[in-house]
Each structure stands twice: as C-alpha cells, then as structure tokens.
mmCIF file of the C-alpha atoms, coordinates in Angstrom:
data_MODEL
# 
_entry.id   MODEL 
# 
loop_
_atom_site.group_PDB 
_atom_site.id 
_atom_site.type_symbol 
_atom_site.label_atom_id 
_atom_site.label_alt_id 
_atom_site.label_comp_id 
_atom_site.label_asym_id 
_atom_site.label_entity_id 
_atom_site.label_seq_id 
_atom_site.pdbx_PDB_ins_code 
_atom_site.Cartn_x 
_atom_site.Cartn_y 
_atom_site.Cartn_z 
_atom_site.occupancy 
_atom_site.B_iso_or_equiv 
_atom_site.pdbx_formal_charge 
_atom_site.auth_seq_id 
_atom_site.auth_comp_id 
_atom_site.auth_asym_id 
_atom_site.auth_atom_id 
_atom_site.pdbx_PDB_model_num 
ATOM 1   C CA . MET A 1 1   ? 0.449  -58.229 -10.915 1.00 0.00 ? 1   MET A CA 1 
ATOM 2   C CA . ARG A 1 2   ? 3.540  -59.836 -12.371 1.00 0.00 ? 2   ARG A CA 1 
ATOM 3   C CA . ALA A 1 3   ? 5.341  -61.192 -9.315  1.00 0.00 ? 3   ALA A CA 1 
ATOM 4   C CA . ALA A 1 4   ? 8.950  -60.174 -9.488  1.00 0.00 ? 4   ALA A CA 1 
ATOM 5   C CA . ARG A 1 5   ? 11.735 -61.253 -7.166  1.00 0.00 ? 5   ARG A CA 1 
ATOM 6   C CA . CYS A 1 6   ? 13.606 -58.191 -8.346  1.00 0.00 ? 6   CYS A CA 1 
ATOM 7   C CA . THR A 1 7   ? 10.947 -55.890 -6.896  1.00 0.00 ? 7   THR A CA 1 
ATOM 8   C CA . ASN A 1 8   ? 10.763 -57.865 -3.649  1.00 0.00 ? 8   ASN A CA 1 
ATOM 9   C CA . PHE A 1 9   ? 14.533 -57.292 -3.381  1.00 0.00 ? 9   PHE A CA 1 
ATOM 10  C CA . ILE A 1 10  ? 14.093 -53.533 -3.948  1.00 0.00 ? 10  ILE A CA 1 
ATOM 11  C CA . SER A 1 11  ? 11.258 -53.353 -1.418  1.00 0.00 ? 11  SER A CA 1 
ATOM 12  C CA . GLN A 1 12  ? 13.501 -55.020 1.156   1.00 0.00 ? 12  GLN A CA 1 
ATOM 13  C CA . ALA A 1 13  ? 16.240 -52.488 0.384   1.00 0.00 ? 13  ALA A CA 1 
ATOM 14  C CA . MET A 1 14  ? 13.822 -49.559 0.695   1.00 0.00 ? 14  MET A CA 1 
ATOM 15  C CA . ARG A 1 15  ? 12.525 -50.879 4.009   1.00 0.00 ? 15  ARG A CA 1 
ATOM 16  C CA . ALA A 1 16  ? 16.081 -51.361 5.299   1.00 0.00 ? 16  ALA A CA 1 
ATOM 17  C CA . GLY A 1 17  ? 16.775 -47.790 4.202   1.00 0.00 ? 17  GLY A CA 1 
ATOM 18  C CA . GLY A 1 18  ? 13.920 -46.401 6.272   1.00 0.00 ? 18  GLY A CA 1 
ATOM 19  C CA . TRP A 1 19  ? 10.715 -46.691 4.294   1.00 0.00 ? 19  TRP A CA 1 
ATOM 20  C CA . LYS A 1 20  ? 7.828  -47.547 6.594   1.00 0.00 ? 20  LYS A CA 1 
ATOM 21  C CA . MET A 1 21  ? 5.260  -50.101 5.499   1.00 0.00 ? 21  MET A CA 1 
ATOM 22  C CA . THR A 1 22  ? 1.644  -49.012 5.245   1.00 0.00 ? 22  THR A CA 1 
ATOM 23  C CA . SER A 1 23  ? -1.089 -50.841 7.069   1.00 0.00 ? 23  SER A CA 1 
ATOM 24  C CA . GLY A 1 24  ? -2.802 -53.451 4.969   1.00 0.00 ? 24  GLY A CA 1 
ATOM 25  C CA . SER A 1 25  ? -4.539 -56.789 4.872   1.00 0.00 ? 25  SER A CA 1 
ATOM 26  C CA . PHE A 1 26  ? -5.451 -59.587 2.510   1.00 0.00 ? 26  PHE A CA 1 
ATOM 27  C CA . SER A 1 27  ? -8.406 -57.555 1.269   1.00 0.00 ? 27  SER A CA 1 
ATOM 28  C CA . SER A 1 28  ? -6.246 -54.490 0.503   1.00 0.00 ? 28  SER A CA 1 
ATOM 29  C CA . ARG A 1 29  ? -3.238 -56.250 -1.036  1.00 0.00 ? 29  ARG A CA 1 
ATOM 30  C CA . LYS A 1 30  ? -4.245 -55.253 -4.594  1.00 0.00 ? 30  LYS A CA 1 
ATOM 31  C CA . ASP A 1 31  ? -4.468 -51.566 -3.612  1.00 0.00 ? 31  ASP A CA 1 
ATOM 32  C CA . ASN A 1 32  ? -1.537 -49.646 -5.138  1.00 0.00 ? 32  ASN A CA 1 
ATOM 33  C CA . LYS A 1 33  ? -1.736 -47.193 -2.217  1.00 0.00 ? 33  LYS A CA 1 
ATOM 34  C CA . LYS A 1 34  ? -0.629 -49.977 0.169   1.00 0.00 ? 34  LYS A CA 1 
ATOM 35  C CA . TRP A 1 35  ? 2.910  -51.321 0.551   1.00 0.00 ? 35  TRP A CA 1 
ATOM 36  C CA . PHE A 1 36  ? 3.483  -54.106 3.046   1.00 0.00 ? 36  PHE A CA 1 
ATOM 37  C CA . HIS A 1 37  ? 5.046  -57.515 3.504   1.00 0.00 ? 37  HIS A CA 1 
ATOM 38  C CA . ALA A 1 38  ? 3.224  -60.249 5.371   1.00 0.00 ? 38  ALA A CA 1 
ATOM 39  C CA . SER A 1 39  ? 4.009  -63.796 6.462   1.00 0.00 ? 39  SER A CA 1 
ATOM 40  C CA . HIS A 1 40  ? 2.849  -65.332 3.161   1.00 0.00 ? 40  HIS A CA 1 
ATOM 41  C CA . THR A 1 41  ? 3.101  -64.343 -0.495  1.00 0.00 ? 41  THR A CA 1 
ATOM 42  C CA . TRP A 1 42  ? -0.672 -64.404 -0.799  1.00 0.00 ? 42  TRP A CA 1 
ATOM 43  C CA . THR A 1 43  ? -1.031 -61.890 2.064   1.00 0.00 ? 43  THR A CA 1 
ATOM 44  C CA . THR A 1 44  ? 1.686  -59.475 0.886   1.00 0.00 ? 44  THR A CA 1 
ATOM 45  C CA . SER A 1 45  ? 0.755  -56.357 -1.108  1.00 0.00 ? 45  SER A CA 1 
ATOM 46  C CA . TYR A 1 46  ? 1.119  -56.403 -4.871  1.00 0.00 ? 46  TYR A CA 1 
ATOM 47  C CA . THR A 1 47  ? 3.227  -53.248 -4.575  1.00 0.00 ? 47  THR A CA 1 
ATOM 48  C CA . TRP A 1 48  ? 5.837  -55.138 -2.543  1.00 0.00 ? 48  TRP A CA 1 
ATOM 49  C CA . ALA A 1 49  ? 6.795  -57.568 -5.314  1.00 0.00 ? 49  ALA A CA 1 
ATOM 50  C CA . GLY A 1 50  ? 5.096  -56.397 -8.507  1.00 0.00 ? 50  GLY A CA 1 
ATOM 51  C CA . ALA A 1 51  ? 7.269  -54.075 -10.597 1.00 0.00 ? 51  ALA A CA 1 
ATOM 52  C CA . GLU A 1 52  ? 4.360  -52.192 -12.160 1.00 0.00 ? 52  GLU A CA 1 
ATOM 53  C CA . ASN A 1 53  ? 2.517  -51.962 -8.828  1.00 0.00 ? 53  ASN A CA 1 
ATOM 54  C CA . TRP A 1 54  ? 5.668  -50.726 -7.055  1.00 0.00 ? 54  TRP A CA 1 
ATOM 55  C CA . TYR A 1 55  ? 5.955  -47.936 -9.633  1.00 0.00 ? 55  TYR A CA 1 
ATOM 56  C CA . TRP A 1 56  ? 2.399  -46.726 -8.905  1.00 0.00 ? 56  TRP A CA 1 
ATOM 57  C CA . PHE A 1 57  ? 2.903  -46.871 -5.153  1.00 0.00 ? 57  PHE A CA 1 
ATOM 58  C CA . ALA A 1 58  ? 6.340  -45.252 -5.068  1.00 0.00 ? 58  ALA A CA 1 
ATOM 59  C CA . SER A 1 59  ? 5.902  -42.480 -7.616  1.00 0.00 ? 59  SER A CA 1 
ATOM 60  C CA . LYS A 1 60  ? 2.201  -41.705 -7.789  1.00 0.00 ? 60  LYS A CA 1 
ATOM 61  C CA . HIS A 1 61  ? 0.340  -42.655 -4.596  1.00 0.00 ? 61  HIS A CA 1 
ATOM 62  C CA . SER A 1 62  ? 2.908  -42.321 -1.806  1.00 0.00 ? 62  SER A CA 1 
ATOM 63  C CA . LYS A 1 63  ? 5.197  -39.917 -3.662  1.00 0.00 ? 63  LYS A CA 1 
ATOM 64  C CA . ARG A 1 64  ? 8.188  -41.551 -1.964  1.00 0.00 ? 64  ARG A CA 1 
ATOM 65  C CA . THR A 1 65  ? 10.177 -41.207 -5.172  1.00 0.00 ? 65  THR A CA 1 
ATOM 66  C CA . LYS A 1 66  ? 10.643 -38.439 -7.693  1.00 0.00 ? 66  LYS A CA 1 
ATOM 67  C CA . MET A 1 67  ? 10.905 -39.343 -11.355 1.00 0.00 ? 67  MET A CA 1 
ATOM 68  C CA . LEU A 1 68  ? 14.158 -38.327 -13.033 1.00 0.00 ? 68  LEU A CA 1 
ATOM 69  C CA . ASN A 1 69  ? 14.175 -37.255 -16.671 1.00 0.00 ? 69  ASN A CA 1 
ATOM 70  C CA . ASN A 1 70  ? 17.556 -38.875 -17.339 1.00 0.00 ? 70  ASN A CA 1 
ATOM 71  C CA . VAL A 1 71  ? 18.891 -42.213 -16.049 1.00 0.00 ? 71  VAL A CA 1 
ATOM 72  C CA . TRP A 1 72  ? 22.373 -40.711 -15.735 1.00 0.00 ? 72  TRP A CA 1 
ATOM 73  C CA . LYS A 1 73  ? 21.102 -38.424 -12.941 1.00 0.00 ? 73  LYS A CA 1 
ATOM 74  C CA . MET A 1 74  ? 20.610 -41.377 -10.589 1.00 0.00 ? 74  MET A CA 1 
ATOM 75  C CA . GLN A 1 75  ? 22.498 -41.507 -7.299  1.00 0.00 ? 75  GLN A CA 1 
ATOM 76  C CA . SER A 1 76  ? 23.164 -44.301 -4.805  1.00 0.00 ? 76  SER A CA 1 
ATOM 77  C CA . ALA A 1 77  ? 19.961 -46.009 -3.593  1.00 0.00 ? 77  ALA A CA 1 
ATOM 78  C CA . ASP A 1 78  ? 17.925 -44.658 -6.525  1.00 0.00 ? 78  ASP A CA 1 
ATOM 79  C CA . VAL A 1 79  ? 15.774 -47.173 -8.398  1.00 0.00 ? 79  VAL A CA 1 
ATOM 80  C CA . LEU A 1 80  ? 15.664 -47.953 -12.109 1.00 0.00 ? 80  LEU A CA 1 
ATOM 81  C CA . GLN A 1 81  ? 12.758 -49.823 -13.657 1.00 0.00 ? 81  GLN A CA 1 
ATOM 82  C CA . ALA A 1 82  ? 12.495 -51.271 -17.146 1.00 0.00 ? 82  ALA A CA 1 
ATOM 83  C CA . ASP A 1 83  ? 9.676  -51.940 -19.571 1.00 0.00 ? 83  ASP A CA 1 
ATOM 84  C CA . TRP A 1 84  ? 11.547 -54.368 -21.832 1.00 0.00 ? 84  TRP A CA 1 
ATOM 85  C CA . LYS A 1 85  ? 8.917  -54.543 -24.583 1.00 0.00 ? 85  LYS A CA 1 
ATOM 86  C CA . ARG A 1 86  ? 7.657  -50.940 -24.374 1.00 0.00 ? 86  ARG A CA 1 
ATOM 87  C CA . ASP A 1 87  ? 4.186  -52.363 -23.889 1.00 0.00 ? 87  ASP A CA 1 
ATOM 88  C CA . GLY A 1 88  ? 3.341  -50.064 -20.982 1.00 0.00 ? 88  GLY A CA 1 
ATOM 89  C CA . ILE A 1 89  ? 4.008  -52.712 -18.343 1.00 0.00 ? 89  ILE A CA 1 
ATOM 90  C CA . ILE A 1 90  ? 7.076  -52.382 -16.144 1.00 0.00 ? 90  ILE A CA 1 
ATOM 91  C CA . ASP A 1 91  ? 8.916  -55.701 -15.999 1.00 0.00 ? 91  ASP A CA 1 
ATOM 92  C CA . HIS A 1 92  ? 12.056 -55.238 -13.899 1.00 0.00 ? 92  HIS A CA 1 
ATOM 93  C CA . THR A 1 93  ? 13.391 -53.248 -10.943 1.00 0.00 ? 93  THR A CA 1 
ATOM 94  C CA . MET A 1 94  ? 17.030 -52.461 -10.014 1.00 0.00 ? 94  MET A CA 1 
ATOM 95  C CA . ILE A 1 95  ? 18.831 -50.311 -7.427  1.00 0.00 ? 95  ILE A CA 1 
ATOM 96  C CA . VAL A 1 96  ? 21.901 -48.098 -7.788  1.00 0.00 ? 96  VAL A CA 1 
ATOM 97  C CA . THR A 1 97  ? 24.588 -49.538 -5.520  1.00 0.00 ? 97  THR A CA 1 
ATOM 98  C CA . LYS A 1 98  ? 27.646 -47.650 -6.708  1.00 0.00 ? 98  LYS A CA 1 
ATOM 99  C CA . LYS A 1 99  ? 28.843 -44.663 -8.733  1.00 0.00 ? 99  LYS A CA 1 
ATOM 100 C CA . SER A 1 100 ? 32.422 -44.470 -9.891  1.00 0.00 ? 100 SER A CA 1 
ATOM 101 C CA . LYS A 1 101 ? 34.263 -42.487 -12.568 1.00 0.00 ? 101 LYS A CA 1 
ATOM 102 C CA . GLY A 1 102 ? 31.060 -41.371 -14.275 1.00 0.00 ? 102 GLY A CA 1 
ATOM 103 C CA . GLU A 1 103 ? 29.533 -44.847 -14.350 1.00 0.00 ? 103 GLU A CA 1 
ATOM 104 C CA . ILE A 1 104 ? 26.448 -45.995 -12.459 1.00 0.00 ? 104 ILE A CA 1 
ATOM 105 C CA . TYR A 1 105 ? 26.283 -49.563 -11.176 1.00 0.00 ? 105 TYR A CA 1 
ATOM 106 C CA . LEU A 1 106 ? 23.049 -51.441 -10.520 1.00 0.00 ? 106 LEU A CA 1 
ATOM 107 C CA . THR A 1 107 ? 22.252 -54.476 -8.422  1.00 0.00 ? 107 THR A CA 1 
ATOM 108 C CA . TYR A 1 108 ? 19.177 -56.653 -8.818  1.00 0.00 ? 108 TYR A CA 1 
ATOM 109 C CA . HIS A 1 109 ? 17.698 -60.081 -8.258  1.00 0.00 ? 109 HIS A CA 1 
ATOM 110 C CA . THR A 1 110 ? 16.389 -62.600 -10.816 1.00 0.00 ? 110 THR A CA 1 
ATOM 111 C CA . PRO A 1 111 ? 18.944 -63.226 -11.912 1.00 0.00 ? 111 PRO A CA 1 
ATOM 112 C CA . SER A 1 112 ? 21.158 -62.167 -9.026  1.00 0.00 ? 112 SER A CA 1 
ATOM 113 C CA . VAL A 1 113 ? 23.513 -59.497 -10.347 1.00 0.00 ? 113 VAL A CA 1 
ATOM 114 C CA . GLN A 1 114 ? 25.708 -57.146 -8.348  1.00 0.00 ? 114 GLN A CA 1 
ATOM 115 C CA . ASN A 1 115 ? 27.159 -53.865 -9.614  1.00 0.00 ? 115 ASN A CA 1 
ATOM 116 C CA . LYS A 1 116 ? 26.406 -54.176 -13.332 1.00 0.00 ? 116 LYS A CA 1 
ATOM 117 C CA . LYS A 1 117 ? 27.229 -51.062 -15.351 1.00 0.00 ? 117 LYS A CA 1 
ATOM 118 C CA . LEU A 1 118 ? 24.265 -48.962 -16.463 1.00 0.00 ? 118 LEU A CA 1 
ATOM 119 C CA . SER A 1 119 ? 25.940 -48.457 -19.847 1.00 0.00 ? 119 SER A CA 1 
ATOM 120 C CA . THR A 1 120 ? 26.040 -52.238 -20.353 1.00 0.00 ? 120 THR A CA 1 
ATOM 121 C CA . ILE A 1 121 ? 22.355 -52.619 -19.447 1.00 0.00 ? 121 ILE A CA 1 
ATOM 122 C CA . LEU A 1 122 ? 21.299 -49.770 -21.745 1.00 0.00 ? 122 LEU A CA 1 
ATOM 123 C CA . ALA A 1 123 ? 23.310 -51.237 -24.639 1.00 0.00 ? 123 ALA A CA 1 
ATOM 124 C CA . LYS A 1 124 ? 21.800 -54.682 -24.142 1.00 0.00 ? 124 LYS A CA 1 
ATOM 125 C CA . TYR A 1 125 ? 18.222 -53.348 -24.161 1.00 0.00 ? 125 TYR A CA 1 
ATOM 126 C CA . PRO A 1 126 ? 18.183 -50.424 -26.620 1.00 0.00 ? 126 PRO A CA 1 
ATOM 127 C CA . ARG A 1 127 ? 14.399 -50.558 -27.112 1.00 0.00 ? 127 ARG A CA 1 
ATOM 128 C CA . ALA A 1 128 ? 13.398 -50.670 -23.439 1.00 0.00 ? 128 ALA A CA 1 
ATOM 129 C CA . ALA A 1 129 ? 11.589 -47.821 -21.705 1.00 0.00 ? 129 ALA A CA 1 
ATOM 130 C CA . TRP A 1 130 ? 13.334 -46.680 -18.527 1.00 0.00 ? 130 TRP A CA 1 
ATOM 131 C CA . TYR A 1 131 ? 11.857 -45.226 -15.332 1.00 0.00 ? 131 TYR A CA 1 
ATOM 132 C CA . ALA A 1 132 ? 14.420 -43.677 -13.002 1.00 0.00 ? 132 ALA A CA 1 
ATOM 133 C CA . HIS A 1 133 ? 13.300 -42.912 -9.444  1.00 0.00 ? 133 HIS A CA 1 
ATOM 134 C CA . ALA A 1 134 ? 15.187 -40.641 -7.050  1.00 0.00 ? 134 ALA A CA 1 
ATOM 135 C CA . THR A 1 135 ? 14.658 -42.112 -3.607  1.00 0.00 ? 135 THR A CA 1 
# 
C-alpha cells in the first residue's frame, strides 16, 4: 500500500456522503474487501488511505462505484484517480466538487487543492492513466 493523504480525504468524503464502513480489524486491514478507519494508522484498512487499494474496494469488491469510460462524464461527488507513470499502480485520488459551464472541478489533498479544473490537470499530466468512478 502506498499511503496517500489524498485517498484518506476521499474516504472521509465518501463516509460523510453516506458510505458505511465495513467491519474489520488489524488482521484484516490488508484485505481489499474491507474499508474502515480506526483510531490509529496501523489499525486502519489499506483501502481507506491507499489509492490503489481504494480502487479495488470501491470498483471491484464492494461495487460502490461504476467505472466511467470518459472523465468528462463525471458528476459532483464522483472520484477521479490517476496513475501518473502508467505503471499499473494508482497514485492519486481526487473528488469532483463542482461543474460549471462545461468544466469539471476537482478537490484533493496532498497538496491541498480546491476546485482545480479537470482540463488543467489533464494538460499537466498528458501521459497519466485516468480512472473515473461514478459514485
């Protein structure tokens, strides 16, 4: 697991939006079918703060998200993940916080950024692989 503050931020947003945590414990924290936050980092599930692990939990095991075939189809509260190097490992997680005049705006943590244009992000990282989740 690559610990990512960005994914912790998204997990907090999903929980605030109504996602229920699964049951889990220290011994099940590496299980991508579990999604939970505990009192310490070392007792929290990998899916809570690991971008790659969150992807497997959200889209494959729990089916809480549906993959979109185009990033421009995202709506408010949808999640965008990036594989910066196209090495098959998801590195970053962002959430759609606004749509206006045909533009999608994303907010994320590490670094803390609010309402950055999707077009700007795509232009900055032309070689990245993108994973858009409808929530």
